[in-house]
CSV table of C-alpha atoms in Angstrom, one decimal:
chain,number,residue,atom,x,y,z
A,1,MET,CA,8.1,77.0,42.3
A,2,LYS,CA,5.2,79.5,42.6
A,3,LYS,CA,3.1,81.0,39.8
A,4,VAL,CA,2.1,84.6,39.7
A,5,PHE,CA,-0.7,85.7,37.3
A,6,ILE,CA,-0.2,89.2,36.2
A,7,GLY,CA,-2.5,91.7,34.3
A,8,VAL,CA,-1.2,93.2,31.1
A,9,LEU,CA,0.4,96.7,31.0
A,10,ALA,CA,-0.5,97.1,27.3
A,11,ALA,CA,2.0,99.1,25.3
A,12,LEU,CA,1.7,98.7,21.5
A,13,MET,CA,4.5,99.8,19.3
A,14,ILE,CA,3.8,101.0,15.7
A,15,VAL,CA,6.9,100.8,13.5
A,16,ALA,CA,7.2,101.7,9.8
A,17,PHE,CA,7.8,98.8,7.4
A,18,THR,CA,8.5,98.6,3.7
A,19,ALA,CA,7.1,95.4,2.3
A,20,CYS,CA,9.4,93.0,0.5
A,21,GLU,CA,7.6,91.7,-2.6
A,22,GLN,CA,8.3,88.6,-4.5
A,23,PRO,CA,8.8,88.8,-8.4
A,24,ALA,CA,5.6,88.9,-10.3
A,25,ASN,CA,4.3,85.7,-11.9
A,26,VAL,CA,3.0,85.5,-15.5
A,27,TRP,CA,0.3,83.0,-14.9
A,28,ASN,CA,-2.8,81.6,-16.7
A,29,PRO,CA,-2.3,77.9,-17.2
A,30,ASN,CA,-5.9,76.9,-17.7
A,31,GLY,CA,-7.3,79.7,-19.8
A,32,LYS,CA,-9.8,80.7,-17.1
A,33,VAL,CA,-10.2,84.4,-16.2
A,34,PRO,CA,-9.4,85.2,-12.5
A,35,THR,CA,-11.8,87.8,-11.1
A,36,ALA,CA,-11.0,87.8,-7.3
A,37,LEU,CA,-8.7,86.4,-4.6
A,38,ASN,CA,-9.5,85.3,-1.1
A,39,ILE,CA,-6.8,85.2,1.6
A,40,VAL,CA,-7.3,82.4,4.2
A,41,GLN,CA,-5.3,82.7,7.5
A,42,LYS,CA,-4.7,79.3,9.1
A,43,ASP,CA,-4.3,80.5,12.7
A,44,TYR,CA,-3.9,83.6,14.8
A,45,PHE,CA,-0.6,85.4,15.4
A,46,VAL,CA,0.3,86.6,18.8
A,47,GLU,CA,1.2,90.2,18.7
A,48,GLY,CA,4.9,90.6,18.3
A,49,GLN,CA,5.5,87.2,16.5
A,50,LEU,CA,7.5,87.1,13.3
A,51,PHE,CA,5.4,87.4,10.1
A,52,ASP,CA,5.1,84.0,8.5
A,53,PRO,CA,3.7,83.8,4.9
A,54,SER,CA,3.1,80.1,5.3
A,55,MET,CA,0.3,81.0,7.7
A,56,PHE,CA,-1.8,82.0,4.7
A,57,SER,CA,-3.3,80.3,1.7
A,58,VAL,CA,-4.7,82.1,-1.4
A,59,GLU,CA,-7.9,81.1,-3.2
A,60,VAL,CA,-8.5,82.3,-6.7
A,61,VAL,CA,-12.1,82.9,-8.0
A,62,TYR,CA,-12.7,82.6,-11.7
A,63,GLU,CA,-15.2,84.4,-14.0
A,64,ASN,CA,-17.2,81.2,-14.4
A,65,GLY,CA,-17.5,80.8,-10.6
A,66,ASP,CA,-14.8,78.1,-10.2
A,67,LYS,CA,-12.5,78.3,-7.2
A,68,GLU,CA,-9.1,76.8,-6.4
A,69,VAL,CA,-6.2,77.3,-4.0
A,70,THR,CA,-3.2,78.7,-5.9
A,71,THR,CA,0.5,79.0,-5.0
A,72,ALA,CA,1.2,81.5,-7.8
A,73,ALA,CA,0.0,84.6,-5.9
A,74,ASN,CA,2.5,87.0,-4.3
A,75,VAL,CA,1.8,87.4,-0.5
A,76,THR,CA,3.1,90.6,1.1
A,77,THR,CA,2.4,92.6,4.3
A,78,ASN,CA,2.6,96.1,5.5
A,79,ALA,CA,3.8,94.9,8.9
A,80,THR,CA,7.4,95.0,10.1
A,81,ASN,CA,9.1,91.7,10.5
A,82,TYR,CA,6.9,91.2,13.6
A,83,VAL,CA,3.1,91.4,13.5
A,84,THR,CA,1.0,94.0,15.3
A,85,VAL,CA,-2.7,94.6,15.6
A,86,GLY,CA,-4.2,96.3,12.5
A,87,LYS,CA,-1.6,95.3,10.0
A,88,THR,CA,-2.7,93.8,6.7
A,89,VAL,CA,-1.6,91.1,4.3
A,90,SER,CA,-2.0,91.4,0.5
A,91,ALA,CA,-2.1,88.9,-2.4
A,92,THR,CA,-1.6,89.7,-6.0
A,93,LEU,CA,-1.9,87.4,-9.0
A,94,THR,CA,-0.5,88.4,-12.4
A,95,TYR,CA,-2.0,86.5,-15.4
A,96,GLY,CA,-2.1,86.7,-19.2
A,97,ALA,CA,-0.5,89.8,-20.7
A,98,GLY,CA,0.4,91.6,-17.5
A,99,LEU,CA,-3.2,91.6,-16.1
A,100,GLN,CA,-3.6,91.5,-12.3
A,101,VAL,CA,-6.1,90.6,-9.6
A,102,SER,CA,-5.4,91.4,-5.9
A,103,THR,CA,-6.9,91.7,-2.5
A,104,ASP,CA,-6.1,92.9,1.0
A,105,SER,CA,-7.0,91.3,4.4
A,106,VAL,CA,-6.5,92.4,8.0
A,107,ILE,CA,-4.1,90.0,9.7
A,108,LYS,CA,-5.7,88.1,12.6
A,109,VAL,CA,-3.6,89.2,15.6
A,110,SER,CA,-4.3,88.6,19.3
A,111,PRO,CA,-2.8,90.9,21.8
A,112,ILE,CA,-1.4,89.3,25.0
A,113,ASP,CA,-4.0,89.6,27.7
A,114,SER,CA,-1.8,88.6,30.6
A,115,LEU,CA,1.3,86.6,31.7
A,116,THR,CA,1.6,83.6,33.9
A,117,ILE,CA,5.1,83.7,35.4
A,118,THR,CA,6.7,80.8,37.3
A,119,ALA,CA,9.7,82.1,39.3
A,120,PRO,CA,12.0,80.5,41.9
A,121,GLU,CA,10.6,80.8,45.5
A,122,THR,CA,13.9,82.2,46.8
A,123,TRP,CA,16.7,84.1,45.2
A,124,LEU,CA,20.3,84.9,46.4
A,125,LYS,CA,20.8,88.5,47.3
A,126,GLY,CA,22.7,90.5,44.6
A,127,GLU,CA,22.6,87.6,42.0
A,128,THR,CA,21.5,88.5,38.5
A,129,MET,CA,18.3,86.8,37.3
A,130,LYS,CA,18.3,85.7,33.7
A,131,PRO,CA,15.3,85.1,31.4
A,132,GLU,CA,15.9,81.3,31.4
A,133,ASP,CA,15.6,81.3,35.2
A,134,LEU,CA,11.8,81.9,34.7
A,135,THR,CA,9.0,80.3,32.8
A,136,VAL,CA,6.7,82.8,31.1
A,137,VAL,CA,3.4,81.9,29.4
A,138,ALA,CA,1.4,84.4,27.4
A,139,ASN,CA,-2.4,84.3,27.7
A,140,TYR,CA,-4.4,85.5,24.7
A,141,ARG,CA,-7.8,85.1,23.1
A,142,THR,CA,-9.1,84.2,19.6
A,143,ALA,CA,-12.5,83.6,18.1
A,144,ASP,CA,-12.0,80.0,19.2
A,145,GLY,CA,-11.5,80.9,22.9
A,146,ALA,CA,-8.7,81.4,25.3
A,147,LYS,CA,-5.2,80.1,24.4
A,148,THR,CA,-1.7,80.1,25.8
A,149,LEU,CA,1.8,80.4,24.3
A,150,ALA,CA,5.0,79.4,26.2
A,151,LEU,CA,7.5,82.1,25.5
A,152,ASP,CA,11.2,81.5,24.7
A,153,PRO,CA,13.6,83.3,27.0
A,154,SER,CA,14.8,85.3,24.0
A,155,GLU,CA,11.3,86.9,23.7
A,156,TYR,CA,11.4,88.7,27.1
A,157,GLU,CA,13.7,90.4,29.6
A,158,VAL,CA,13.7,90.2,33.4
A,159,ALA,CA,14.5,92.9,35.9
A,160,LEU,CA,15.1,92.1,39.6
A,161,ASN,CA,17.1,94.2,42.1
A,162,THR,CA,17.8,92.5,45.5
A,163,SER,CA,21.0,94.3,46.4
A,164,SER,CA,19.3,96.3,49.2
A,165,ALA,CA,16.9,93.6,50.4
A,166,SER,CA,17.2,91.8,53.8
A,167,GLU,CA,17.2,88.1,54.4
A,168,GLY,CA,13.6,86.7,54.0
A,169,GLU,CA,12.3,89.9,52.4
A,170,GLU,CA,10.0,89.6,49.3
A,171,VAL,CA,11.1,91.6,46.3
A,172,GLU,CA,9.1,92.3,43.2
A,173,GLY,CA,10.6,91.7,39.7
A,174,THR,CA,9.4,92.6,36.2
A,175,VAL,CA,9.1,90.7,33.0
A,176,THR,CA,9.0,92.7,29.8
A,177,VAL,CA,7.9,90.9,26.7
A,178,PHE,CA,9.4,92.0,23.4
A,179,MET,CA,8.5,88.9,21.3
A,180,ALA,CA,10.5,88.5,18.1
A,181,GLU,CA,12.0,91.9,17.3
A,182,GLY,CA,10.2,94.5,19.4
A,183,SER,CA,12.3,97.5,20.1
A,184,ARG,CA,14.3,97.3,23.3
A,185,GLU,CA,15.9,100.8,23.1
A,186,GLY,CA,15.5,103.7,25.5
A,187,GLY,CA,13.6,102.0,28.3
A,188,ALA,CA,10.9,100.5,26.0
A,189,THR,CA,8.0,98.8,27.7
A,190,GLY,CA,7.6,96.1,25.1
A,191,PHE,CA,4.3,94.6,24.2
A,192,VAL,CA,3.3,93.7,27.8
A,193,GLN,CA,4.8,93.6,31.3
A,194,GLY,CA,4.2,91.3,34.2
A,195,LYS,CA,5.3,91.1,37.9
A,196,PHE,CA,6.5,88.4,40.1
A,197,THR,CA,8.0,88.1,43.6
A,198,VAL,CA,10.8,86.2,45.2
A,199,GLU,CA,12.0,85.8,48.7
A,200,VAL,CA,15.6,87.0,49.2
A,201,THR,CA,18.2,84.7,50.8
A,202,GLU,CA,21.8,85.6,51.7
A,203,THR,CA,22.9,81.9,51.6
A,204,ALA,CA,23.6,80.5,48.2
A,205,ALA,CA,21.7,77.3,47.4
A,206,ALA,CA,23.7,74.2,46.9
A,207,GLU,CA,24.2,73.2,43.2
A,208,TRP,CA,24.7,69.9,41.6
A,209,ASP,CA,28.4,69.2,41.0
A,210,GLY,CA,27.6,67.0,38.0
A,211,THR,CA,28.3,63.6,39.6
A,212,ILE,CA,26.0,60.9,41.1
A,213,SER,CA,26.4,58.1,43.6
A,214,ILE,CA,24.5,54.9,44.4
A,215,VAL,CA,23.7,54.7,48.2
A,216,ALA,CA,21.9,52.1,50.2
A,217,LYS,CA,18.6,53.2,51.7
A,218,GLU,CA,18.6,53.8,55.4
A,219,ASN,CA,17.0,51.1,57.6
A,220,VAL,CA,16.3,48.9,54.6
A,221,PRO,CA,18.4,45.7,54.8
A,222,THR,CA,19.6,44.7,51.4
A,223,ALA,CA,18.2,41.2,50.4
A,224,LEU,CA,19.4,40.6,46.9
A,225,PHE,CA,19.8,36.9,46.1
A,226,GLN,CA,22.0,35.2,43.5
A,227,ARG,CA,20.1,34.2,40.4
A,228,SER,CA,17.1,36.6,41.2
A,229,VAL,CA,15.8,38.7,38.3
A,230,PHE,CA,17.7,41.9,37.8
A,231,ASN,CA,15.6,45.0,37.1
A,232,ALA,CA,15.2,48.6,38.2
A,233,THR,CA,12.3,48.0,40.5
A,234,LYS,CA,14.4,45.5,42.6
A,235,ILE,CA,17.4,47.9,42.7
A,236,ASN,CA,15.3,50.9,43.7
A,237,THR,CA,13.8,49.0,46.6
A,238,TYR,CA,17.2,48.9,48.3
A,239,PHE,CA,19.3,51.8,46.8
A,240,ASP,CA,18.9,55.5,45.9
A,241,VAL,CA,20.7,57.3,43.1
A,242,VAL,CA,21.7,60.7,44.4
A,243,LYS,CA,23.1,63.9,43.0
A,244,ASN,CA,26.2,65.1,44.8
A,245,MET,CA,25.9,68.8,45.6
A,246,ASP,CA,28.8,71.2,45.8
A,247,ASP,CA,28.3,71.7,49.6
A,248,GLY,CA,28.9,68.0,50.3
A,249,THR,CA,25.2,67.1,50.6
A,250,THR,CA,23.2,64.8,48.4
A,251,VAL,CA,19.8,64.9,46.8
A,252,ALA,CA,18.0,61.7,45.8
A,253,LEU,CA,16.6,61.6,42.3
A,254,ASP,CA,12.8,61.7,42.4
A,255,SER,CA,10.6,59.1,40.6
A,256,THR,CA,10.5,61.1,37.4
A,257,ALA,CA,14.3,61.5,37.2
A,258,LEU,CA,14.7,57.8,38.0
A,259,GLN,CA,13.0,57.0,34.7
A,260,ASP,CA,16.1,58.3,33.1
A,261,VAL,CA,18.4,56.0,35.0
A,262,THR,CA,19.6,52.6,33.6
A,263,TYR,CA,21.4,49.9,35.5
A,264,GLU,CA,23.8,47.2,34.5
A,265,LEU,CA,25.9,44.6,36.3
A,266,SER,CA,29.6,43.6,35.8
A,267,THR,CA,28.4,40.0,35.3
A,268,TYR,CA,25.1,38.1,35.0
A,269,PHE,CA,23.9,34.6,35.7
A,270,GLY,CA,25.0,32.8,32.5
A,271,GLU,CA,22.8,29.7,32.4
A,272,LYS,CA,19.7,29.8,30.2
A,273,ILE,CA,16.4,29.0,32.0
A,274,THR,CA,13.7,27.2,30.2
A,275,GLY,CA,10.9,29.6,29.2
A,276,GLU,CA,12.8,32.8,29.8
A,277,THR,CA,13.6,35.2,27.0
A,278,ASP,CA,15.9,38.2,27.5
A,279,VAL,CA,15.7,37.8,31.3
A,280,LYS,CA,18.8,39.0,33.2
A,281,ARG,CA,19.6,37.6,36.6
A,282,PHE,CA,22.1,38.4,39.4
A,283,PRO,CA,25.2,36.2,39.1
A,284,GLU,CA,26.2,33.3,41.4
A,285,ALA,CA,28.7,35.4,43.3
A,286,SER,CA,29.1,36.9,46.8
A,287,SER,CA,29.0,40.4,45.4
A,288,VAL,CA,28.7,42.2,42.0
A,289,THR,CA,29.5,45.7,40.7
A,290,LEU,CA,26.4,47.7,40.0
A,291,LYS,CA,26.5,50.6,37.5
A,292,ALA,CA,23.9,53.4,37.3
A,293,THR,CA,23.8,55.8,34.3
A,294,TYR,CA,21.7,58.9,34.5
A,295,LYS,CA,20.8,60.8,31.3
A,296,TYR,CA,19.7,64.4,31.7
A,297,VAL,CA,19.2,67.6,29.6
A,298,GLU,CA,21.9,70.3,30.0
A,299,GLU,CA,20.4,73.4,31.5
A,300,ALA,CA,23.0,75.6,29.9
A,301,THR,CA,22.4,74.1,26.5
A,302,ILE,CA,18.7,73.3,26.0
A,303,GLY,CA,18.2,70.1,24.2
A,304,LEU,CA,21.7,68.7,24.7
A,305,VAL,CA,21.4,65.3,26.5
A,306,SER,CA,24.4,64.3,28.7
A,307,SER,CA,25.0,61.3,30.9
A,308,VAL,CA,26.9,60.5,34.1
A,309,SER,CA,27.6,57.2,35.8
A,310,ALA,CA,28.4,55.7,39.2
A,311,GLU,CA,29.4,52.3,40.5
A,312,THR,CA,29.1,50.4,43.8
A,313,SER,CA,29.7,46.9,45.1
A,314,VAL,CA,26.5,45.0,46.0
A,315,LYS,CA,26.4,42.0,48.3
A,316,LEU,CA,24.5,39.0,47.1
A,317,TYR,CA,23.0,36.3,49.3
A,318,GLN,CA,23.3,32.7,48.2
A,319,ASP,CA,20.1,31.3,46.8
A,320,TYR,CA,18.2,28.6,48.7
A,321,PRO,CA,15.0,26.6,48.1
A,322,THR,CA,11.8,27.4,50.1
A,323,VAL,CA,10.1,24.3,48.8
A,324,ILE,CA,11.7,21.0,47.9
A,325,THR,CA,10.2,18.3,45.7
A,326,ALA,CA,11.8,14.8,45.2
A,327,THR,CA,11.2,11.8,43.1
A,328,VAL,CA,13.2,8.6,42.4
A,329,LYS,CA,15.1,8.5,39.2
A,330,GLU,CA,14.1,6.0,36.7
A,331,GLY,CA,16.3,2.9,36.8
A,332,GLN,CA,17.7,3.6,40.3
A,333,PRO,CA,17.1,1.4,43.4
A,334,GLY,CA,13.7,2.1,44.9
A,335,TYR,CA,12.2,3.2,41.6
A,336,THR,CA,9.8,0.2,41.3
A,337,ALA,CA,8.7,-2.7,43.4
A,338,GLU,CA,11.1,-4.9,41.4
A,339,THR,CA,14.1,-2.7,42.3
A,340,ALA,CA,13.0,-2.2,45.9
A,341,VAL,CA,15.8,-1.4,48.4
A,342,LEU,CA,16.2,-3.8,51.3
A,343,GLU,CA,15.5,-2.2,54.7
A,344,GLY,CA,18.6,-1.1,56.5
A,345,THR,CA,20.8,-0.8,53.4
A,346,SER,CA,22.5,2.4,52.3
A,347,ILE,CA,20.6,5.1,50.3
A,348,SER,CA,22.4,7.5,48.0
A,349,ASN,CA,21.5,11.1,47.1
A,350,ALA,CA,22.0,10.1,43.5
A,351,TYR,CA,18.9,7.9,43.6
A,352,PHE,CA,16.7,11.1,43.5
A,353,ASN,CA,15.7,13.9,41.3
A,354,VAL,CA,15.4,16.9,43.6
A,355,THR,CA,14.1,20.3,42.5
A,356,GLY,CA,13.2,23.5,44.4
A,357,THR,CA,11.2,26.6,44.4
A,358,TRP,CA,14.0,29.1,45.2
A,359,LYS,CA,14.2,32.3,47.1
A,360,SER,CA,15.4,34.0,43.9
A,361,GLY,CA,12.1,33.1,42.1
A,362,LEU,CA,13.4,30.1,40.1
A,363,SER,CA,10.9,27.2,40.1
A,364,ASN,CA,11.5,23.5,39.5
A,365,TYR,CA,15.2,24.2,39.3
A,366,ALA,CA,17.4,21.2,40.2
A,367,LEU,CA,19.5,21.0,43.4
A,368,LYS,CA,23.0,19.6,43.2
A,369,THR,CA,23.5,16.4,45.1
A,370,SER,CA,25.9,18.2,47.5
A,371,GLU,CA,23.1,20.6,48.4
A,372,TYR,CA,20.7,18.1,50.1
A,373,SER,CA,20.8,15.0,52.2
A,374,VAL,CA,18.6,11.9,52.7
A,375,PRO,CA,18.6,9.3,55.5
A,376,ALA,CA,21.7,7.1,55.5
A,377,THR,CA,19.7,3.8,55.3
A,378,ALA,CA,16.3,2.6,54.1
A,379,PRO,CA,13.7,2.5,56.9
A,380,GLU,CA,12.3,-0.7,58.3
A,381,VAL,CA,9.1,-2.0,56.8
A,382,GLU,CA,6.7,-4.8,57.8
A,383,GLY,CA,7.0,-8.0,55.9
A,384,GLU,CA,9.0,-8.9,52.9
A,385,THR,CA,6.7,-7.4,50.2
A,386,ALA,CA,8.0,-4.2,48.6
A,387,GLN,CA,6.1,-1.1,49.6
A,388,THR,CA,6.4,2.7,49.2
A,389,VAL,CA,7.8,4.8,52.0
A,390,SER,CA,8.5,8.5,52.6
A,391,ILE,CA,12.1,9.6,52.3
A,392,THR,CA,12.9,13.0,53.8
A,393,VAL,CA,15.1,15.3,51.7
A,394,THR,CA,16.8,18.1,53.6
A,395,TRP,CA,18.5,21.3,52.3
A,396,GLU,CA,22.1,21.5,53.4
A,397,GLY,CA,23.1,24.9,52.1
A,398,PRO,CA,22.9,28.4,53.7
A,399,GLU,CA,19.7,29.3,55.5
A,400,TYR,CA,18.3,32.8,55.8
A,401,ASP,CA,14.7,32.2,57.0
A,402,GLY,CA,15.5,30.5,60.3
A,403,GLY,CA,15.0,26.9,59.2
A,404,ALA,CA,16.2,24.4,56.6
A,405,ALA,CA,13.8,23.6,53.8
A,406,THR,CA,12.8,20.0,53.6
A,407,GLY,CA,10.9,17.8,51.1
A,408,THR,CA,9.5,14.3,50.9
A,409,CYS,CA,9.7,11.6,48.3
A,410,THR,CA,6.7,9.3,48.9
A,411,THR,CA,7.3,6.8,46.1
A,412,PHE,CA,10.5,5.1,47.3
A,413,TYR,CA,10.2,1.3,47.4
A,414,VAL,CA,11.6,-0.7,50.3
A,415,LYS,CA,11.1,-4.3,51.2
A,416,GLY,CA,11.6,-6.1,54.5
A,417,THR,CA,14.4,-8.5,55.3
A,418,PRO,CA,13.7,-12.2,54.7
A,419,ALA,CA,13.3,-14.1,58.0
A,420,ALA,CA,16.5,-16.2,57.7
A,421,GLN,CA,18.8,-13.3,56.6
A,422,THR,CA,20.7,-10.6,58.3
A,423,PRO,CA,20.7,-7.1,56.8
A,424,THR,CA,23.9,-6.0,55.2
A,425,THR,CA,25.2,-2.4,54.8
């Protein structure tokens, strides 16, 4: 988008107005005698805005010098429904037996100095441009300094003729600001005009067809593991959410639009992990259905939020430990010197507690006995006295890093064979 800053072509319109007065109030609740009124305007109007009596407060001054804000005064204006420079506001307070006190004040109105117009860089030849196709900001000044006001599309009209332009030619358009109820009859120039330019194209730009898709990023191998934490950051590493265009192309949602995308899985890992609260993990499955829902504001109906969803099947890799830790279970052979295993006798996986730090991010999570192996028999040791030895524990599941994870139990007790005996298995 490009912004064009345009000077004002001032054209003020003076229209007659008959003020609508509220019914008079019979007012004198405290017995004090009002002598004057002061009208206080809370903020400036921009020329052409609707008159709003709530922009004013009225202060009553009493004969004894007391002052207070009153809501009993009638506030009227000699402006039309919309405010222009030089118009006034009046306040009248009726009290006692039909007595009145009143005052007039010039309305603080700021003319529009200039317009900042944001227009599309290109425009299809012959296509009509609507006010909502532009963003128009009015620039004006008050006693407090320069200010801006974003205009509603109903407050201006746009004129652009590209029917005779050639491909690539820049054409100038006009924005005419009428504000609330400025006259639009007979070629009226409104309160201010501004100019903008667009480059003409003869090929219609592709438009979103209202659907989305989930697509894998190019040259980014998907590496999502079972039981790993499920969140948007992980998903966005491997997948794009794209808008499907009516010409068959796709446009990936940018980082801002992705904030309006939510993801969910058809199933999750069901086991509760100690210390985790409200953590969702990928299931223990070879694949899972991923659903993305995109919420967006309808362009045709400003403020209306709609949503659209898409699904895809996502492959999951089986989890595996990157570090293995093993200890002997209490009460099992080899746990103490008294329960030492005789060298050469069989060793069971069930003798050990084996945990792993997993590729998924789980830590100290137990391995199943079918997922690791230990040596078939206890190693030989010197002498008959029980002593601790190292038992190697090897991962037997799938591998994705080029080597099986191993661990060592260093507290397994083994004793040598007595001199007159023969080892049994």
